[in-house]
CSV table of C-alpha atoms in Angstrom, one decimal:
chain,number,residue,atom,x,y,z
G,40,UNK,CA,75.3,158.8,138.6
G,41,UNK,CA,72.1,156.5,138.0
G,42,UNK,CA,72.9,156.4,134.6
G,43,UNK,CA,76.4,155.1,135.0
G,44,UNK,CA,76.1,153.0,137.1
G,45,UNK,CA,73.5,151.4,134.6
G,46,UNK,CA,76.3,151.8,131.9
G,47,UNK,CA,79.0,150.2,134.9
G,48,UNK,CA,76.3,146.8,134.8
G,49,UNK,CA,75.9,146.4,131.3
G,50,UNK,CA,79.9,146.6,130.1
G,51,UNK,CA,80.7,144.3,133.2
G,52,UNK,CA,78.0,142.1,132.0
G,53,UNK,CA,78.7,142.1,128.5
G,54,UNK,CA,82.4,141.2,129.5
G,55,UNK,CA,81.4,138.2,131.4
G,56,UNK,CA,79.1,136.8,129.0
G,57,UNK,CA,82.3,137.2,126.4
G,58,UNK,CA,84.0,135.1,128.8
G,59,UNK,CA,81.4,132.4,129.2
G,60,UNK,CA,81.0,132.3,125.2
G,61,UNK,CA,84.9,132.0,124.7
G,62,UNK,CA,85.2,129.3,127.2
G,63,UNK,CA,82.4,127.3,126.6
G,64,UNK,CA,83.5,123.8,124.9
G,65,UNK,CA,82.5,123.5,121.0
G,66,UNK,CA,79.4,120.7,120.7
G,67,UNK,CA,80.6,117.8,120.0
G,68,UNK,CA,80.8,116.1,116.6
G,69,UNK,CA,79.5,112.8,116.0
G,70,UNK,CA,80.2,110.9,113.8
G,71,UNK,CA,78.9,107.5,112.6
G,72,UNK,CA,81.3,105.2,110.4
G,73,UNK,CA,79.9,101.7,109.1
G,74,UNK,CA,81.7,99.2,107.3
G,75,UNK,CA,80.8,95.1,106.7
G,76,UNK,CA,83.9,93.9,109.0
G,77,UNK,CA,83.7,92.0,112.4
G,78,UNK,CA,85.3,94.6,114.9
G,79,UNK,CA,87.9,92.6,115.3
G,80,UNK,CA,89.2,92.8,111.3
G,81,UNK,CA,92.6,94.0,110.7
G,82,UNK,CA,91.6,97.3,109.3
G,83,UNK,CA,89.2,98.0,111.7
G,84,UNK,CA,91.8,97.2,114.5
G,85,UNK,CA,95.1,98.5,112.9
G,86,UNK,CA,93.5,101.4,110.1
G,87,UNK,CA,89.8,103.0,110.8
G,88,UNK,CA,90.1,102.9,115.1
G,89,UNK,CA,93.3,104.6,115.0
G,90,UNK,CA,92.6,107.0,112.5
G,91,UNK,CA,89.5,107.8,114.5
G,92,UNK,CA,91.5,108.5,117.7
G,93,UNK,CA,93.8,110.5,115.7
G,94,UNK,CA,91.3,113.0,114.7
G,95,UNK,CA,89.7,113.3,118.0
G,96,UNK,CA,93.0,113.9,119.4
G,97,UNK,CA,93.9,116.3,116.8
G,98,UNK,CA,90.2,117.9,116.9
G,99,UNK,CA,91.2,118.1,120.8
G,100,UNK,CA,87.7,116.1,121.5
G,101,UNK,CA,85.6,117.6,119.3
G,102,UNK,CA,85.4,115.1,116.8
G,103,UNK,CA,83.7,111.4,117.9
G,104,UNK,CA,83.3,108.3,116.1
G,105,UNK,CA,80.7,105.3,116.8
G,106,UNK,CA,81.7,102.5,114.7
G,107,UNK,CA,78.8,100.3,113.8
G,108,UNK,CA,81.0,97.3,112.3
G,109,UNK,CA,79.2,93.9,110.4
G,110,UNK,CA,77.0,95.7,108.2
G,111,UNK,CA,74.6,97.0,111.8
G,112,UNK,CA,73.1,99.5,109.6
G,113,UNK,CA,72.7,97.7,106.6
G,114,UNK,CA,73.5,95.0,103.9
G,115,UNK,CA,77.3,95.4,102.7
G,116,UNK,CA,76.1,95.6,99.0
G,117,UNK,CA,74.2,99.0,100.5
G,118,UNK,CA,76.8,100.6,102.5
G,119,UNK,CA,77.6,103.2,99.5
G,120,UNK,CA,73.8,104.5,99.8
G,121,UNK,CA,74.1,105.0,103.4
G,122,UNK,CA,76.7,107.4,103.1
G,123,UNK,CA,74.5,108.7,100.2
G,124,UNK,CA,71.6,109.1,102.1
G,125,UNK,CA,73.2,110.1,105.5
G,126,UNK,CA,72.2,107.0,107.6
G,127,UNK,CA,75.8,106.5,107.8
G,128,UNK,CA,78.5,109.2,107.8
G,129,UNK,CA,81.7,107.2,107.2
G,130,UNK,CA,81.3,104.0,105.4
G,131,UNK,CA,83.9,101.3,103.6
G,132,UNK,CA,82.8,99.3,100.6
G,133,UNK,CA,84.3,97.8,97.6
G,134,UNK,CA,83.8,99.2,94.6
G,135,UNK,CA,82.4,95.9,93.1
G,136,UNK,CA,79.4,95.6,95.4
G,137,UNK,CA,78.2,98.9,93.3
G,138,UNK,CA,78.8,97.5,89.6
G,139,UNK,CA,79.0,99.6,86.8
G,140,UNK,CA,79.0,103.4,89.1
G,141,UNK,CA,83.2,103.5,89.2
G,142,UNK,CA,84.0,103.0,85.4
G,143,UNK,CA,87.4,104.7,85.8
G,144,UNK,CA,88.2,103.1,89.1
G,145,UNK,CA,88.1,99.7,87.0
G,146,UNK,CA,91.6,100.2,85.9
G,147,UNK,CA,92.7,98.8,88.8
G,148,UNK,CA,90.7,95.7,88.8
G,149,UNK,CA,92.4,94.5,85.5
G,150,UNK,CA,94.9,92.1,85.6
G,151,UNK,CA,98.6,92.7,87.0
G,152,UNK,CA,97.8,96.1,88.1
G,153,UNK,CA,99.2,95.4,91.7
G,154,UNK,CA,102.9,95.2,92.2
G,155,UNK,CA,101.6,95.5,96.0
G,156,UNK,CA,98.8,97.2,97.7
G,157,UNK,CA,100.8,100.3,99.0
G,158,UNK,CA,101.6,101.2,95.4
G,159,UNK,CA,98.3,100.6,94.0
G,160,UNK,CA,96.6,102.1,96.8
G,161,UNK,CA,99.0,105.4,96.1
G,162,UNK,CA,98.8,104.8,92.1
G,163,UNK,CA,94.7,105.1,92.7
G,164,UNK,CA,94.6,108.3,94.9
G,165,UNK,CA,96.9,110.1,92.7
G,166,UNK,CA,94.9,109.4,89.2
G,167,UNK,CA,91.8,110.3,91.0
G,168,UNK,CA,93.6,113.5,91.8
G,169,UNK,CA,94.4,114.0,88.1
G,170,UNK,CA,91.7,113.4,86.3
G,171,UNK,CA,88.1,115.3,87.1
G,172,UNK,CA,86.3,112.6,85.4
G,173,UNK,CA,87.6,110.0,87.8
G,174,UNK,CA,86.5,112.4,90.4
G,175,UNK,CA,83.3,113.0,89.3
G,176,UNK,CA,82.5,109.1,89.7
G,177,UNK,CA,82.4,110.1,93.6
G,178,UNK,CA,80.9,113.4,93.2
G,179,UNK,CA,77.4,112.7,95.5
G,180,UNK,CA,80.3,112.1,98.6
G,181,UNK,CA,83.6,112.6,100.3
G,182,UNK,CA,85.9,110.6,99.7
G,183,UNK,CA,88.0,109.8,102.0
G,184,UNK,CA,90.4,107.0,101.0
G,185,UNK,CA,91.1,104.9,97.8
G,186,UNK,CA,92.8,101.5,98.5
G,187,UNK,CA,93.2,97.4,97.3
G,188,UNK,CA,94.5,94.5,98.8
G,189,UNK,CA,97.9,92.9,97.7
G,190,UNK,CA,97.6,90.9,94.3
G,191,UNK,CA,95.7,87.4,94.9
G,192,UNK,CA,96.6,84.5,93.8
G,193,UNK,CA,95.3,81.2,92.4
G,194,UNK,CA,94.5,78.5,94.9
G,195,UNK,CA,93.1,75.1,94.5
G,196,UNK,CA,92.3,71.9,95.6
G,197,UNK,CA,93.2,69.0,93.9
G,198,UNK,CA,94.7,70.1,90.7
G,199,UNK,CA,97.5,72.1,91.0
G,200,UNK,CA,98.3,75.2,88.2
G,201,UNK,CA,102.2,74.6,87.6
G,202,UNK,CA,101.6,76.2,84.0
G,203,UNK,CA,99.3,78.0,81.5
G,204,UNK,CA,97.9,74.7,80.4
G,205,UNK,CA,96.9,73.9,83.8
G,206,UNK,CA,93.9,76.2,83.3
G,207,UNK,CA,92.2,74.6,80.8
G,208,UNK,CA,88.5,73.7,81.8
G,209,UNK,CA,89.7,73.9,85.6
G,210,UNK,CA,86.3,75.8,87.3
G,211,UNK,CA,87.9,78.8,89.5
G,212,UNK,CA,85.6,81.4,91.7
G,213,UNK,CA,86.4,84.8,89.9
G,214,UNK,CA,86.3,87.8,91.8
G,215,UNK,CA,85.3,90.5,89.2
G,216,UNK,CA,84.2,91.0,85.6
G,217,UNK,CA,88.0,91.7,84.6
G,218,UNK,CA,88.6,88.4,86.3
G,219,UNK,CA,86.3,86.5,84.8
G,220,UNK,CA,87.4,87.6,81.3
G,221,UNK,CA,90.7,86.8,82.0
G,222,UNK,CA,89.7,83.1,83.4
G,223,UNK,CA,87.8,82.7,79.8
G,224,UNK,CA,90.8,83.4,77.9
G,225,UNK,CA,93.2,81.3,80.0
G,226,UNK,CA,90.7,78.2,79.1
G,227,UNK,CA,88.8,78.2,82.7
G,228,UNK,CA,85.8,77.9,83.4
G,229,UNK,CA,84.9,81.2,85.6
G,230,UNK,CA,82.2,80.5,88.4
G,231,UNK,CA,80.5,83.3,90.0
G,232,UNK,CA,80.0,83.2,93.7
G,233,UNK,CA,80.5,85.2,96.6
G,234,UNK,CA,83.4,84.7,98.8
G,235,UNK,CA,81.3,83.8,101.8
G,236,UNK,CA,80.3,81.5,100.0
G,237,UNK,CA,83.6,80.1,98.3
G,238,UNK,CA,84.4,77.1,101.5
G,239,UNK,CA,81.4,75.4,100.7
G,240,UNK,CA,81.8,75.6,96.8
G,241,UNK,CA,85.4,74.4,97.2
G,242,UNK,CA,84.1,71.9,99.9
G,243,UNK,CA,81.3,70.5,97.3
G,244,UNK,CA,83.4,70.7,94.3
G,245,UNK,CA,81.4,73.4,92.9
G,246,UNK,CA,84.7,75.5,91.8
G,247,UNK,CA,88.2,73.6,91.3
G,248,UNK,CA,89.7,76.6,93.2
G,249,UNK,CA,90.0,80.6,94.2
G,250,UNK,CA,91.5,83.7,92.9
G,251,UNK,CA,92.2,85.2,96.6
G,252,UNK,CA,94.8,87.2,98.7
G,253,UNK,CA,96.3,85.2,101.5
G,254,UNK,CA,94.1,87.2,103.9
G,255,UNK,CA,91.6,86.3,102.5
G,256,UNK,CA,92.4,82.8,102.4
G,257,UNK,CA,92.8,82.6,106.2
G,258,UNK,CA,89.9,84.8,107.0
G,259,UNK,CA,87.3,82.8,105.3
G,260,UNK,CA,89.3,79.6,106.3
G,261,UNK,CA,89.9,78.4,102.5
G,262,UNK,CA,93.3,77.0,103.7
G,263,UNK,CA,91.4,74.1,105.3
G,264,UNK,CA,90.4,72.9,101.6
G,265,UNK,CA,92.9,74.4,99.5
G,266,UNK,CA,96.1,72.2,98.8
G,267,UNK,CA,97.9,74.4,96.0
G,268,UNK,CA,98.7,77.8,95.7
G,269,UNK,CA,99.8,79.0,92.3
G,270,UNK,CA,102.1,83.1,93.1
G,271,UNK,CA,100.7,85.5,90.4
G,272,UNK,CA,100.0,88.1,92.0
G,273,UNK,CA,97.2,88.5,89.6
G,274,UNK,CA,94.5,91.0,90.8
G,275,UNK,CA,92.9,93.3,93.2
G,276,UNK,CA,89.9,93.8,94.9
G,277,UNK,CA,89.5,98.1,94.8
G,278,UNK,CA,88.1,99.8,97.8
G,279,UNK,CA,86.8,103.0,99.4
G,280,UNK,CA,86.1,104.8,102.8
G,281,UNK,CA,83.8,107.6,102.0
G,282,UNK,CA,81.6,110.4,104.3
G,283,UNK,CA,78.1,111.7,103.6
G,284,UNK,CA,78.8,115.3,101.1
G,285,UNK,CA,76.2,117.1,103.7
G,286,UNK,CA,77.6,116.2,106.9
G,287,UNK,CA,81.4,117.0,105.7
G,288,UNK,CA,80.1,120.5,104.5
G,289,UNK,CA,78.5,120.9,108.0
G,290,UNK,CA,81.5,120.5,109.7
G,291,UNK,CA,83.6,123.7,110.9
G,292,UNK,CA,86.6,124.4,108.8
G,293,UNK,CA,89.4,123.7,111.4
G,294,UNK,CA,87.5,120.3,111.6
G,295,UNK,CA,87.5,119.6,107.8
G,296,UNK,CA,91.5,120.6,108.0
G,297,UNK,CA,92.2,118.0,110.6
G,298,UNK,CA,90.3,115.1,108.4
G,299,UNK,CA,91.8,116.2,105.2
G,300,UNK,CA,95.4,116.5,106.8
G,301,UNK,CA,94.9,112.3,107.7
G,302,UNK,CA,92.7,111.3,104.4
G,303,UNK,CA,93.5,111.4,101.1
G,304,UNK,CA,97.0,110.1,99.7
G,305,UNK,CA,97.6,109.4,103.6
G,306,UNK,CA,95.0,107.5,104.8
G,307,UNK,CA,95.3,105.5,101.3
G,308,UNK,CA,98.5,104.2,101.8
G,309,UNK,CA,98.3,103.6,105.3
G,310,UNK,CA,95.3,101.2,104.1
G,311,UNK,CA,97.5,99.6,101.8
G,312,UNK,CA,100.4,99.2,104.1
G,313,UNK,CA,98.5,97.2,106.6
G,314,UNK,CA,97.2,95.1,103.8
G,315,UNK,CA,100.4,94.3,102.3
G,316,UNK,CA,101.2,93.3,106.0
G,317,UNK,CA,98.2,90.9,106.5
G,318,UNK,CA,100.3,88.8,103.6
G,319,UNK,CA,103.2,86.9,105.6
G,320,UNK,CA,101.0,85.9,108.5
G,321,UNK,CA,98.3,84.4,106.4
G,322,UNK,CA,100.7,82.7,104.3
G,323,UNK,CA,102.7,81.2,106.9
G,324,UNK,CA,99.5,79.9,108.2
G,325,UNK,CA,98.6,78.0,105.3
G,326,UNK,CA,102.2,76.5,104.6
G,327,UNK,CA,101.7,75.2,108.2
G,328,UNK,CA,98.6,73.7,106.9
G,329,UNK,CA,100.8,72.1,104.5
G,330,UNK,CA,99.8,74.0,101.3
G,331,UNK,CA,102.7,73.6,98.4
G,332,UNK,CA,103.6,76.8,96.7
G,333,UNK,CA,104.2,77.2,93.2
G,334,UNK,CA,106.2,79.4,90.9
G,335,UNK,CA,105.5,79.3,87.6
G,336,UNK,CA,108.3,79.9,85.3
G,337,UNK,CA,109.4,83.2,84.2
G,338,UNK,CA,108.0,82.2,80.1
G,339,UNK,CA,104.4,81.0,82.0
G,340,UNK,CA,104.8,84.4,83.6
G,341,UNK,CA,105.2,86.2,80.6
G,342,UNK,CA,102.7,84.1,78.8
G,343,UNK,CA,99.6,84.9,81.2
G,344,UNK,CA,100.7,88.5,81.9
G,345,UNK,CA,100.4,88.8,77.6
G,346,UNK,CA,96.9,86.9,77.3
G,347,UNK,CA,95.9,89.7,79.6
G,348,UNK,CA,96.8,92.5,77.1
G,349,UNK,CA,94.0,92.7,75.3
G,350,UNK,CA,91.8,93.0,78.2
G,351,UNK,CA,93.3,96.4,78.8
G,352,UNK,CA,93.1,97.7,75.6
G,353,UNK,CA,89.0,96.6,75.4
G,354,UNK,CA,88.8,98.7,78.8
G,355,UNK,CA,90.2,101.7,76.8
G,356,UNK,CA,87.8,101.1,73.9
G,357,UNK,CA,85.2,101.1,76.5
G,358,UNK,CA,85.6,104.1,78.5
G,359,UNK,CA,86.5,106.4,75.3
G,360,UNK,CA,83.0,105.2,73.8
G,361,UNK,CA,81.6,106.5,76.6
G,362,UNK,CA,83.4,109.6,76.5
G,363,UNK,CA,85.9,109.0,79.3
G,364,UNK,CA,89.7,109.9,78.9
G,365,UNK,CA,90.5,105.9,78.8
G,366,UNK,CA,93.9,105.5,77.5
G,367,UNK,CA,95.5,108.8,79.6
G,368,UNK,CA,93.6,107.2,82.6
G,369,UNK,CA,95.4,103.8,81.8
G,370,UNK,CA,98.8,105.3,81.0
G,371,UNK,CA,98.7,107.7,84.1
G,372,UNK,CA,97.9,105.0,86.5
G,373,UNK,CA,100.7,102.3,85.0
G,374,UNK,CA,103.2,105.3,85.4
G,375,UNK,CA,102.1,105.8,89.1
G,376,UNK,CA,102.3,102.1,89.9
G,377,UNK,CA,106.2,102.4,88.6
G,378,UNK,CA,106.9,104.6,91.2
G,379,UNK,CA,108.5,104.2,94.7
């Protein structure tokens, strides 16, 4: 009788630590996401806090995110190495603060790539998807997203661009080596300089004007300066929001299924949505600052889209000297940005 008894206390104890085990909560997931905005930036407001609440609802608590917004744990140019090193586990940068590491990703900062940032944002996700060389530019993380801003255009101060001529030996901020380039062979005078730094330039008549996105324009107060703006719809900034390889292939497998479910293709176009969205407002506040917009005509349209050309085909030359599928890239990702 002694014996079962024994054998009575250890199945009903084994049973009720079952039950505690089954019903105890899983540990929660934390999960630190740094980016260079103020907290108050449209996609931290209307992209990254939503998304973040979506996965913890989704994840039914498991998942929490800290945001640590205006570079808190480090300079923006660094933000890619703190996902790399796992000081960060989400982080946003753009691709340009880490020059020369995205080759294939590039293809998107030439000229007239960016018929708005929802396409481009898609066009991007879907060559990284095809091609395992432009995947293997991200192979030390996780990437989550793959986005731009809607094209940017030229803004200045006192001389106004009303046609290709206009750009002869006018000094304009570029934005990235593709821009610069195309500056030189429009007869400008390309001036390196960070866009923090572009209001005083303008101000000082260091640079003649911008290459910028209305957002941009509004955000870093440029319309106070700028009198022109010249619709060309000429280039994009490319972007990323990345996560730390260890810490993603820590997490449980229902966890990863809930992030990858929201990342990816989704989570890209979602960034570009809101950006295309950030255009109207901005622009409307600078034509109440009384900025005049131009058109140029459809020939000066044609005519700086075709200077361009060749700046595409040196890309090409570029990336197959080193190896990289260059003109399949190019072709793949002008065939995506044609699509709906």
């Amino acid at each position: 009788m002694k014996s079962k008894s024994v054998i009575a206390v250890l199945v009903t104890s084994a049973f009720i630590l079952l039950a505690c085990s089954s019903s105890a909560p899983a540990k929660t997931i934390e999960l630190k996401f740094a980016h260079a905005f103020s907290p108050k930036h449209t996609m931290q407001t209307q992209v990254f806090e939503p998304w973040a609440e979506k996965i913890t609802k989704e994840t039914n608590g498991q998942v929490k995110f800290t945001f640590f917004p205006g570079g808190a744990l480090g300079k923006t140019p660094d933000h890619y190495e703190l996902a790399e090193k796992g000081i960060a586990d989400i982080i946003y940068i753009l691709h340009d603060y880490t020059p020369g590491r995205f080759p294939m990703t590039e293809v998107f900062s030439l000229p007239f790539m960016t018929p708005s940032a929802l396409q481009t944002s898609r066009a991007m996700w879907k060559t990284y998807e095809k091609f395992p060389e432009f995947q293997k530019e991200y192979d030390k993380v996780k990437v989550l997203a793959l986005f731009c801003h809607p094209g940017g255009d030229f803004h200045t101060v006192k001389k106004p661009i009303r046609t290709v001529d206009d750009f002869k030996g006018m000094k304009i901020r570029t934005a990235n080596p593709s821009v610069t380039e195309a500056l030189k062979i429009f007869g400008a005078v390309p001036v390196t300089t960070p866009v923090t730094e572009t209001y005083t330039a303008l101000e000082r008549g260091v640079v003649d004007g911008t290459v910028v996105p209305w957002e941009g324009l509004g955000i870093f107060k440029l319309d106070d300066l700028t009198k022109y703006a010249t619709i060309t719809d000429f280039y994009t900034m490319t972007m990323m929001v990345v996560m730390n390889k260890s810490k993603w292939e820590s997490l449980p497998e229902d966890v990863k299924k809930v992030i990858d479910e929201n990342s990816g293709i989704a989570l890209s176009e979602w960034c570009g949505k809101v950006y295309d969205a950030t255009d109207e407002p901005f622009k409307n506040q600078a034509l109440k600052k009384g900025i005049e917009i131009i058109e140029l005509s459809a020939a000066d349209k044609e005519k700086l889209q075709g200077l361009t050309m060749p700046l595409r085909e040196q890309w090409v030359k570029k990336m197959e000297a080193k190896g990289l599928p260059g003109q399949a890239v190019l072709d793949a990702a002008l065939g995506y940005l044609q699509e709906d």
